[in-house]
Short mmCIF file of C-alpha atoms and ligand atoms in Angstrom, two decimals:
data_model
loop_
_atom_site.label_atom_id
_atom_site.label_comp_id
_atom_site.label_asym_id
_atom_site.label_seq_id
_atom_site.Cartn_x
_atom_site.Cartn_y
_atom_site.Cartn_z
CA MET G 1 51.65 93.75 44.01
CA ASN G 2 51.52 97.41 43.07
CA TYR G 3 53.40 100.21 44.77
CA TYR G 4 52.49 103.82 45.46
CA SER G 5 54.71 106.83 45.87
CA LEU G 6 54.90 108.31 49.36
CA ASN G 7 54.69 111.75 47.76
CA LYS G 8 51.28 110.67 46.37
CA LYS G 9 51.73 112.61 43.14
CA ALA G 10 52.75 109.78 40.82
CA PRO G 11 50.71 106.87 39.47
CA ASN G 12 50.86 103.53 41.27
CA THR G 13 53.05 101.05 39.50
CA THR G 14 54.24 97.45 39.31
CA PHE G 15 57.09 95.85 41.25
CA ALA G 16 59.16 95.69 38.04
CA ASP G 17 58.72 99.39 37.36
CA ALA G 18 59.42 100.33 40.99
CA VAL G 19 62.67 98.33 40.87
CA VAL G 20 63.83 99.83 37.58
CA ARG G 21 62.97 103.40 38.64
CA SER G 22 63.97 103.23 42.34
CA LEU G 23 62.28 106.60 42.96
CA ALA G 24 58.82 107.51 41.67
CA PRO G 25 58.52 110.30 39.06
CA ASP G 26 57.39 112.63 41.87
CA LYS G 27 60.64 111.75 43.74
CA GLY G 28 58.77 109.82 46.40
CA LEU G 29 59.83 106.43 47.76
CA TYR G 30 57.71 103.50 46.67
CA PHE G 31 55.63 101.65 49.24
CA PRO G 32 53.56 98.46 48.79
CA GLU G 33 49.82 99.05 48.36
CA SER G 34 49.08 96.51 51.05
CA ILE G 35 50.86 94.33 53.60
CA ILE G 36 48.73 91.27 54.31
CA PRO G 37 49.64 89.36 57.48
CA LEU G 38 50.68 85.74 57.07
CA GLU G 39 48.63 82.96 58.67
CA SER G 40 49.45 82.52 62.35
CA SER G 41 50.30 78.87 61.57
CA PHE G 42 53.27 80.18 59.58
CA PHE G 43 54.84 81.52 62.78
CA GLU G 44 53.70 78.57 64.88
CA THR G 45 55.60 76.14 62.65
CA ILE G 46 58.48 78.36 61.58
CA GLU G 47 61.14 76.12 63.20
CA SER G 48 60.28 73.34 60.78
CA LYS G 49 60.80 75.50 57.69
CA SER G 50 64.02 76.15 55.80
CA ASN G 51 65.27 79.72 55.42
CA THR G 52 64.37 79.71 51.75
CA GLU G 53 60.82 78.52 52.49
CA ILE G 54 60.41 81.24 55.11
CA ALA G 55 61.76 83.88 52.75
CA PHE G 56 59.54 82.82 49.87
CA GLU G 57 56.36 82.82 51.95
CA ALA G 58 57.24 86.15 53.52
CA ILE G 59 58.06 88.09 50.37
CA LYS G 60 55.90 86.52 47.67
CA GLN G 61 52.94 88.90 48.08
CA PHE G 62 55.23 91.80 47.18
CA ILE G 63 56.58 90.24 44.01
CA LEU G 64 54.32 87.61 42.41
CA PRO G 65 53.27 87.32 39.64
CA GLU G 66 55.72 89.66 37.95
CA ILE G 67 58.48 87.26 38.82
CA PRO G 68 56.84 83.82 38.62
CA GLU G 69 56.99 81.43 41.57
CA GLU G 70 59.73 79.17 40.29
CA GLU G 71 62.02 82.04 39.31
CA LEU G 72 61.41 83.79 42.62
CA LYS G 73 62.32 80.62 44.50
CA GLN G 74 65.49 80.38 42.45
CA ILE G 75 66.41 84.01 43.21
CA ILE G 76 65.85 83.44 46.93
CA GLU G 77 67.89 80.26 46.91
CA GLU G 78 70.84 82.00 45.27
CA THR G 79 70.52 85.04 47.54
CA LEU G 80 70.48 83.07 50.79
CA SER G 81 73.35 80.68 50.21
CA PHE G 82 74.95 81.30 53.62
CA ASP G 83 74.07 81.20 57.33
CA PHE G 84 72.38 83.69 59.67
CA PRO G 85 73.30 82.40 63.11
CA VAL G 86 72.09 83.84 66.40
CA VAL G 87 74.83 83.89 69.06
CA GLU G 88 73.82 84.28 72.67
CA ILE G 89 75.77 86.96 74.53
CA ASN G 90 74.00 86.60 77.89
CA GLU G 91 70.54 85.67 79.12
CA ASN G 92 69.08 89.01 77.99
CA ILE G 93 71.02 89.75 74.84
CA SER G 94 71.85 87.83 71.67
CA THR G 95 73.32 88.88 68.36
CA LEU G 96 72.15 87.92 64.90
CA GLU G 97 75.23 87.63 62.70
CA LEU G 98 74.48 88.99 59.26
CA PHE G 99 78.04 88.95 57.99
CA HIS G 100 78.46 85.49 56.55
CA GLY G 101 77.87 86.52 52.94
CA PRO G 102 80.42 87.12 50.17
CA THR G 103 81.36 90.68 51.25
CA MET G 104 80.68 90.03 54.96
CA ALA G 105 78.10 92.82 55.17
CA PHE G 106 74.40 92.43 55.82
CA LYS G 107 73.80 94.31 52.60
CA ASP G 108 74.79 91.21 50.64
CA VAL G 109 71.23 89.90 50.89
CA GLY G 110 69.53 93.02 49.55
CA ALA G 111 72.14 93.56 46.84
CA ARG G 112 72.07 89.98 45.60
CA PHE G 113 68.29 89.87 45.63
CA MET G 114 67.94 93.15 43.77
CA ALA G 115 70.61 92.24 41.20
CA ARG G 116 68.79 89.03 40.37
CA CYS G 117 65.43 90.79 40.08
CA LEU G 118 66.91 93.37 37.70
CA GLY G 119 68.63 90.58 35.78
CA TYR G 120 65.26 88.81 35.46
CA PHE G 121 63.46 91.92 34.21
CA ASN G 122 66.29 92.62 31.83
CA THR G 123 66.06 89.36 29.91
CA SER G 124 63.03 90.76 28.11
CA ASN G 125 64.48 94.26 27.78
CA THR G 126 67.70 94.81 25.89
CA ASN G 127 68.31 98.37 27.08
CA ASP G 128 71.15 98.60 29.52
CA VAL G 129 70.32 99.80 33.01
CA THR G 130 72.87 101.83 34.97
CA VAL G 131 72.80 101.32 38.71
CA LEU G 132 74.06 104.47 40.37
CA VAL G 133 74.82 104.12 44.05
CA ALA G 134 76.31 106.23 46.81
CA THR G 135 78.01 104.35 49.62
CA SER G 136 79.15 105.34 53.08
CA GLY G 137 81.03 102.07 53.29
CA ASP G 138 79.38 98.73 52.99
CA THR G 139 76.80 99.23 50.26
CA GLY G 140 79.52 99.61 47.65
CA GLY G 141 81.17 96.26 48.16
CA ALA G 142 77.93 94.37 48.51
CA VAL G 143 76.43 95.98 45.42
CA ALA G 144 79.59 95.54 43.37
CA ASN G 145 79.75 91.88 44.31
CA GLY G 146 76.02 91.25 43.94
CA PHE G 147 75.81 92.84 40.48
CA LEU G 148 79.12 91.60 39.09
CA LYS G 149 78.53 90.13 35.62
CA VAL G 150 74.73 90.63 35.72
CA LYS G 151 73.78 90.97 32.07
CA GLY G 152 72.61 94.38 30.83
CA VAL G 153 73.41 96.16 34.09
CA ASN G 154 76.26 98.62 34.59
CA VAL G 155 77.12 99.69 38.10
CA VAL G 156 78.63 103.04 39.08
CA ILE G 157 79.55 103.46 42.74
CA LEU G 158 80.34 106.80 44.40
CA TYR G 159 82.26 106.70 47.66
CA PRO G 160 83.80 109.43 49.83
CA SER G 161 87.56 109.49 49.47
CA GLY G 162 89.41 108.52 52.65
CA LYS G 163 86.19 107.85 54.58
CA VAL G 164 85.73 104.13 54.02
CA SER G 165 87.96 101.42 55.48
CA ASP G 166 90.79 99.90 53.40
CA ILE G 167 88.97 96.63 53.10
CA GLN G 168 85.75 98.33 52.07
CA GLU G 169 87.61 100.33 49.45
CA LYS G 170 89.25 97.21 48.06
CA GLN G 171 85.92 95.45 47.85
CA LEU G 172 84.39 98.12 45.70
CA THR G 173 87.35 99.17 43.55
CA THR G 174 88.89 95.88 42.49
CA LEU G 175 86.20 93.97 40.63
CA GLY G 176 86.26 95.67 37.20
CA LYS G 177 83.98 94.29 34.44
CA ASN G 178 80.57 96.01 34.70
CA ILE G 179 81.52 97.79 37.95
CA THR G 180 83.10 101.29 38.08
CA ALA G 181 84.12 103.05 41.30
CA LEU G 182 84.13 106.86 41.50
CA GLU G 183 86.16 108.30 44.36
CA VAL G 184 84.50 111.52 45.47
CA ASN G 185 86.38 114.36 47.03
CA GLY G 186 83.81 114.92 49.80
CA VAL G 187 81.67 113.16 52.40
CA PHE G 188 78.91 110.57 52.00
CA ASP G 189 76.19 113.21 51.82
CA ASP G 190 77.98 114.76 48.83
CA CYS G 191 77.91 111.37 47.11
CA GLN G 192 74.24 110.93 47.93
CA ASP G 193 73.39 114.45 46.74
CA MET G 194 75.11 113.84 43.41
CA VAL G 195 73.20 110.61 42.94
CA LYS G 196 69.92 112.34 43.76
CA ARG G 197 70.76 115.15 41.35
CA ALA G 198 71.52 112.68 38.56
CA PHE G 199 68.07 111.12 38.99
CA LEU G 200 66.49 114.56 38.60
CA ASP G 201 68.57 115.53 35.59
CA GLU G 202 66.33 115.14 32.56
CA GLU G 203 69.15 115.55 30.10
CA LEU G 204 70.71 112.48 31.68
CA THR G 205 67.60 110.40 32.28
CA SER G 206 66.37 110.95 28.70
CA LYS G 207 69.56 109.28 27.49
CA MET G 208 69.94 106.43 29.97
CA GLN G 209 67.91 104.29 32.37
CA LEU G 210 69.28 105.08 35.80
CA THR G 211 68.37 103.19 38.92
CA SER G 212 69.69 103.06 42.46
CA ALA G 213 70.76 100.17 44.66
CA ASN G 214 70.37 102.02 47.94
CA SER G 215 67.69 100.88 50.31
CA ILE G 216 65.29 103.33 48.69
CA ASN G 217 64.94 100.60 46.04
CA VAL G 218 62.16 98.20 47.06
CA ALA G 219 64.13 95.16 45.88
CA ARG G 220 67.02 96.07 48.16
CA TRP G 221 64.86 97.09 51.06
CA LEU G 222 62.24 94.34 51.38
CA PRO G 223 64.41 91.18 51.50
CA GLN G 224 65.95 92.51 54.71
CA LEU G 225 62.75 91.47 56.46
CA PHE G 226 64.03 87.88 56.27
CA TYR G 227 66.59 88.49 59.01
CA TYR G 228 64.01 89.08 61.67
CA MET G 229 62.19 85.89 60.78
CA PHE G 230 65.43 83.89 60.86
CA ALA G 231 66.22 85.24 64.33
CA TYR G 232 62.72 84.45 65.57
CA LYS G 233 62.99 80.91 64.21
CA GLN G 234 66.12 80.36 66.28
CA LEU G 235 64.97 82.01 69.51
CA LYS G 236 61.26 81.37 69.68
CA SER G 237 61.40 78.21 71.79
CA LYS G 238 63.52 79.96 74.40
CA TYR G 239 62.22 83.52 74.72
CA LYS G 240 58.72 84.89 74.58
CA ASP G 241 59.31 88.63 74.17
CA ILE G 242 61.88 89.44 71.54
CA ALA G 243 63.05 92.96 70.70
CA PHE G 244 65.57 94.01 68.04
CA SER G 245 68.31 96.58 68.31
CA VAL G 246 69.31 97.64 64.82
CA PRO G 247 72.44 99.69 64.11
CA SER G 248 70.89 102.25 61.78
CA GLY G 249 72.06 104.68 59.12
CA ASN G 250 69.52 105.03 56.34
CA PHE G 251 66.98 103.08 58.44
CA GLY G 252 66.24 100.57 55.68
CA ASN G 253 67.07 97.56 57.82
CA VAL G 254 64.98 98.50 60.86
CA CYS G 255 62.14 99.54 58.55
CA ALA G 256 62.22 96.09 56.90
CA GLY G 257 61.96 94.59 60.39
CA MET G 258 58.79 96.59 60.88
CA VAL G 259 57.40 95.10 57.66
CA ALA G 260 58.12 91.64 59.11
CA GLN G 261 56.19 92.72 62.19
CA LYS G 262 53.26 93.84 59.99
CA LEU G 263 53.35 90.40 58.43
CA GLY G 264 52.65 89.05 61.91
CA LEU G 265 56.11 88.40 63.32
CA PRO G 266 55.89 88.81 67.11
CA VAL G 267 58.32 91.64 67.88
CA LYS G 268 58.00 93.44 71.18
CA HIS G 269 59.92 96.57 70.24
CA PHE G 270 62.50 98.02 67.88
CA ILE G 271 65.54 99.97 68.94
CA ALA G 272 67.29 102.09 66.33
CA SER G 273 70.85 102.41 67.59
CA ASN G 274 72.80 105.29 66.15
CA ASN G 275 76.25 106.80 66.28
CA ALA G 276 76.65 110.58 66.58
CA ASN G 277 74.33 111.01 63.59
CA ASP G 278 71.27 111.46 65.74
CA THR G 279 68.58 112.99 63.53
CA VAL G 280 66.04 110.31 64.47
CA VAL G 281 66.97 110.34 68.17
CA ASN G 282 66.20 114.05 68.15
CA TYR G 283 62.96 113.47 66.31
CA MET G 284 61.83 110.88 68.85
CA ASN G 285 62.55 113.39 71.61
CA THR G 286 61.13 116.54 70.03
CA GLN G 287 58.75 115.40 67.26
CA SER G 288 60.58 117.73 64.94
CA TYR G 289 62.51 116.17 62.07
CA THR G 290 65.60 118.22 61.27
CA PRO G 291 68.07 116.62 58.87
CA LYS G 292 71.70 117.50 59.50
CA ALA G 293 74.98 117.17 57.65
CA SER G 294 76.51 113.80 58.48
CA VAL G 295 79.44 113.57 60.85
CA GLN G 296 82.22 111.03 60.50
CA THR G 297 82.42 108.20 63.05
CA ILE G 298 84.09 104.81 63.48
CA SER G 299 80.81 103.13 62.48
CA ASN G 300 80.95 104.84 59.11
CA ALA G 301 78.23 102.86 57.35
CA MET G 302 75.81 104.70 59.63
CA ASP G 303 77.12 108.22 58.98
CA VAL G 304 73.86 109.48 57.57
CA GLY G 305 72.36 112.84 58.46
CA ASN G 306 69.05 112.49 56.62
CA PRO G 307 67.95 108.84 56.66
CA SER G 308 65.98 108.09 53.50
CA ASN G 309 63.78 105.35 54.91
CA PHE G 310 62.43 107.23 57.90
CA ILE G 311 59.46 108.33 55.83
CA ARG G 312 58.59 104.66 55.25
CA ILE G 313 58.74 104.05 58.99
CA GLN G 314 56.30 106.89 59.52
CA GLU G 315 53.98 105.47 56.88
CA LEU G 316 54.08 102.05 58.57
CA HIS G 317 52.87 103.76 61.75
CA HIS G 318 50.18 105.75 59.94
CA ASN G 319 52.15 108.95 60.57
CA ASP G 320 51.04 108.70 64.18
CA PHE G 321 53.81 109.76 66.53
CA GLU G 322 52.44 108.03 69.63
CA ARG G 323 52.06 104.81 67.74
CA LEU G 324 55.62 105.04 66.48
CA LYS G 325 56.93 105.86 69.93
CA SER G 326 55.35 102.75 71.39
CA ASN G 327 57.16 100.59 68.82
CA LEU G 328 60.51 102.34 68.38
CA SER G 329 63.15 103.72 70.70
CA SER G 330 66.27 105.41 69.42
CA TYR G 331 69.59 106.10 71.09
CA SER G 332 72.85 107.68 69.99
CA TYR G 333 76.42 106.82 71.07
CA THR G 334 79.81 108.43 70.76
CA ASP G 335 82.85 106.70 69.32
CA ASP G 336 84.33 106.37 72.80
CA GLU G 337 81.22 104.61 74.06
CA THR G 338 81.34 102.36 71.01
CA LYS G 339 84.94 101.37 71.74
CA GLU G 340 84.09 100.67 75.38
CA ALA G 341 81.30 98.40 74.19
CA LEU G 342 83.68 96.55 71.84
CA LEU G 343 85.99 95.99 74.75
CA GLU G 344 83.22 94.93 77.12
CA LEU G 345 81.89 92.40 74.62
CA TYR G 346 85.36 91.01 74.21
CA ASN G 347 86.42 90.96 77.87
CA GLU G 348 83.16 89.80 79.41
CA TYR G 349 81.73 87.57 76.70
CA SER G 350 84.73 86.74 74.45
CA TYR G 351 82.77 88.15 71.55
CA VAL G 352 84.52 90.17 68.87
CA ALA G 353 82.02 92.65 67.46
CA ASP G 354 82.47 95.35 64.85
CA PRO G 355 81.75 99.02 65.66
CA HIS G 356 78.23 98.88 64.15
CA GLY G 357 77.30 95.80 66.14
CA ALA G 358 78.77 97.44 69.24
CA VAL G 359 76.39 100.38 68.78
CA GLY G 360 73.56 97.85 68.53
CA TYR G 361 74.73 96.22 71.76
CA LEU G 362 74.66 99.59 73.55
CA GLY G 363 71.10 100.17 72.36
CA ALA G 364 70.09 96.75 73.66
CA LYS G 365 71.56 97.53 77.07
CA ASP G 366 69.86 100.92 77.31
CA TYR G 367 66.49 99.48 76.39
CA LEU G 368 66.87 96.76 79.03
CA LYS G 369 67.35 99.37 81.77
CA ASN G 370 63.59 100.00 81.77
CA ASN G 371 62.12 97.07 79.87
CA LYS G 372 61.98 93.29 79.94
CA ALA G 373 62.66 91.36 76.76
CA HIS G 374 65.30 89.30 75.06
CA VAL G 375 67.05 91.81 72.82
CA VAL G 376 68.75 90.74 69.61
CA PHE G 377 71.26 93.22 68.24
CA LEU G 378 72.08 92.85 64.58
CA GLU G 379 75.77 92.35 63.83
CA THR G 380 75.83 94.02 60.43
CA ALA G 381 79.47 93.61 59.40
CA HIS G 382 82.35 91.28 60.16
CA PRO G 383 84.86 92.85 62.60
CA THR G 384 87.76 92.50 60.16
CA LYS G 385 86.10 95.06 57.91
CA PHE G 386 87.02 97.59 60.59
CA LEU G 387 90.29 95.93 61.42
CA ASP G 388 92.30 98.88 62.76
CA ILE G 389 89.67 100.06 65.20
CA VAL G 390 88.76 96.59 66.44
CA GLU G 391 92.36 95.44 66.87
CA ASP G 392 93.44 98.68 68.56
CA THR G 393 90.50 98.47 70.93
CA ILE G 394 90.64 94.85 72.01
CA ARG G 395 94.44 94.68 71.61
CA GLU G 396 94.34 91.36 69.79
CA ASN G 397 95.02 90.41 66.22
CA ILE G 398 92.13 88.89 64.37
CA ASP G 399 92.44 86.57 61.40
CA LEU G 400 91.25 87.68 57.99
CA PRO G 401 88.51 85.47 56.64
CA PRO G 402 89.06 84.09 53.12
CA GLN G 403 86.53 86.46 51.49
CA ILE G 404 88.57 89.42 52.73
CA GLU G 405 91.98 87.87 52.12
CA ALA G 406 91.03 87.42 48.48
CA VAL G 407 90.62 91.15 47.78
CA MET G 408 93.48 92.60 49.80
CA ASP G 409 96.18 92.07 47.19
CA LYS G 410 94.12 93.26 44.26
CA LYS G 411 94.81 96.60 42.69
CA LYS G 412 92.48 99.53 43.36
CA LYS G 413 90.94 101.10 40.29
CA ALA G 414 88.88 104.25 40.81
CA ILE G 415 88.19 107.49 38.98
CA SER G 416 88.40 110.67 41.09
CA ILE G 417 85.63 113.22 40.80
CA SER G 418 84.87 116.43 42.69
CA ASP G 419 81.51 117.67 41.54
CA TYR G 420 78.29 116.85 39.77
CA GLU G 421 79.48 118.01 36.34
CA GLU G 422 82.29 115.47 36.46
CA LEU G 423 79.83 112.71 37.35
CA LYS G 424 77.55 113.73 34.51
CA ASN G 425 80.38 113.85 32.00
CA PHE G 426 81.47 110.42 33.08
CA LEU G 427 77.97 108.97 32.73
CA LEU G 428 77.45 110.53 29.30
CA SER G 429 80.82 109.45 27.96
C1 PLP J 1 74.44 99.99 55.89
C2 PLP J 1 74.92 99.55 57.20
C3 PLP J 1 74.20 99.86 58.36
C4 PLP J 1 72.97 100.72 58.35
O1 PLP J 1 71.87 100.10 57.72
P1 PLP J 1 70.61 100.99 57.27
O2 PLP J 1 69.67 100.03 56.64
O3 PLP J 1 71.15 102.01 56.30
O4 PLP J 1 70.07 101.63 58.49
C5 PLP J 1 74.67 99.37 59.56
N1 PLP J 1 75.80 98.63 59.63
C6 PLP J 1 76.51 98.32 58.53
C7 PLP J 1 77.76 97.54 58.69
C8 PLP J 1 76.09 98.76 57.28
O5 PLP J 1 76.80 98.45 56.21
#
């Protein structure tokens, strides 16, 4: 499959090249040339297929033949070595738990898949690739873990000092080896701006192959479409109309769900649930897209003021606002509302959610006020990753899972930087 740039001023290119570059030379995001629906029999018999079979059938058109069948199957098998259970909250709402991977974040799937693709392309190319990534919280740990010890790939992670949780910080600063953490004196948008600037810096890019592991990268973005298929597989016999409420920051996850829908997955509607960072909510209300500086919230992995993937969502809907509006609703919630939702889930349903999942739950409830469907909210992180907030809110102690326990005693290693020049000096040194 070839990919085109959404800025339409760069040549179309292969999957391999799109993965290595992340952004097209004209700074546009890559988008697949076509999305061909799967046979309806695929969805009719989905319950009888394994997750790895579903994933292979769903993604192969985007990747073959550049990664051959057998190798792609292997990559999928390694990527999906954990569960994706749906838990029913009540008769109208379920949650799809995406936190059973090694760093307990849904980003594990995209990061592991992308790392293995880059590793595959790198066996025939001895030049080192540097993965440069900005994180508002969860990307860092998932990327660090997914890329650890991948041959020929160095990873440099920028995170905003004091704005990620302790556990998140540990996950991205304690691995060492080919992973370096840079602690930025600023907010997530500062980190993201520095990364963007590095990609545009010809002095830098002439000396090193830089790529990104944010959801702008097609190999991080596309495998997220699996989740929606796994949820459908589990719920299909019970509910006819299924909608998804997706806690959204950069909008990569919800956008991948829309690709699954293009592939033929029956999805009634998408709900992008947001914290106070409401750029898309405003767009859906006014048709005017006005990026803003991000504001800090308790669901910090969604503190994004200018979501990169929204342009892909528009492309998927042929840049037709009415069409988009009939498929997507978007709501925004305050931190207080999020805490109330955490408490409600705990008191009424004995379910311990994390703040991101709680925002998804609120979106599901709002959608159900005027619509009929079974709404699945995506639980994108394990509650212990936001331990203080969750414990303070539900007034219970929760046990640390072994994946988290393992990093808590390790020593943080990070390099502090304040501006772009310091990043550049580091990369060139
Ligand atoms: C990254 C992240 C999100 C937002 O996902 P996007 O694809 O950026 O919209 C939501 N929840 C958690 C826990 C995350 O780490």
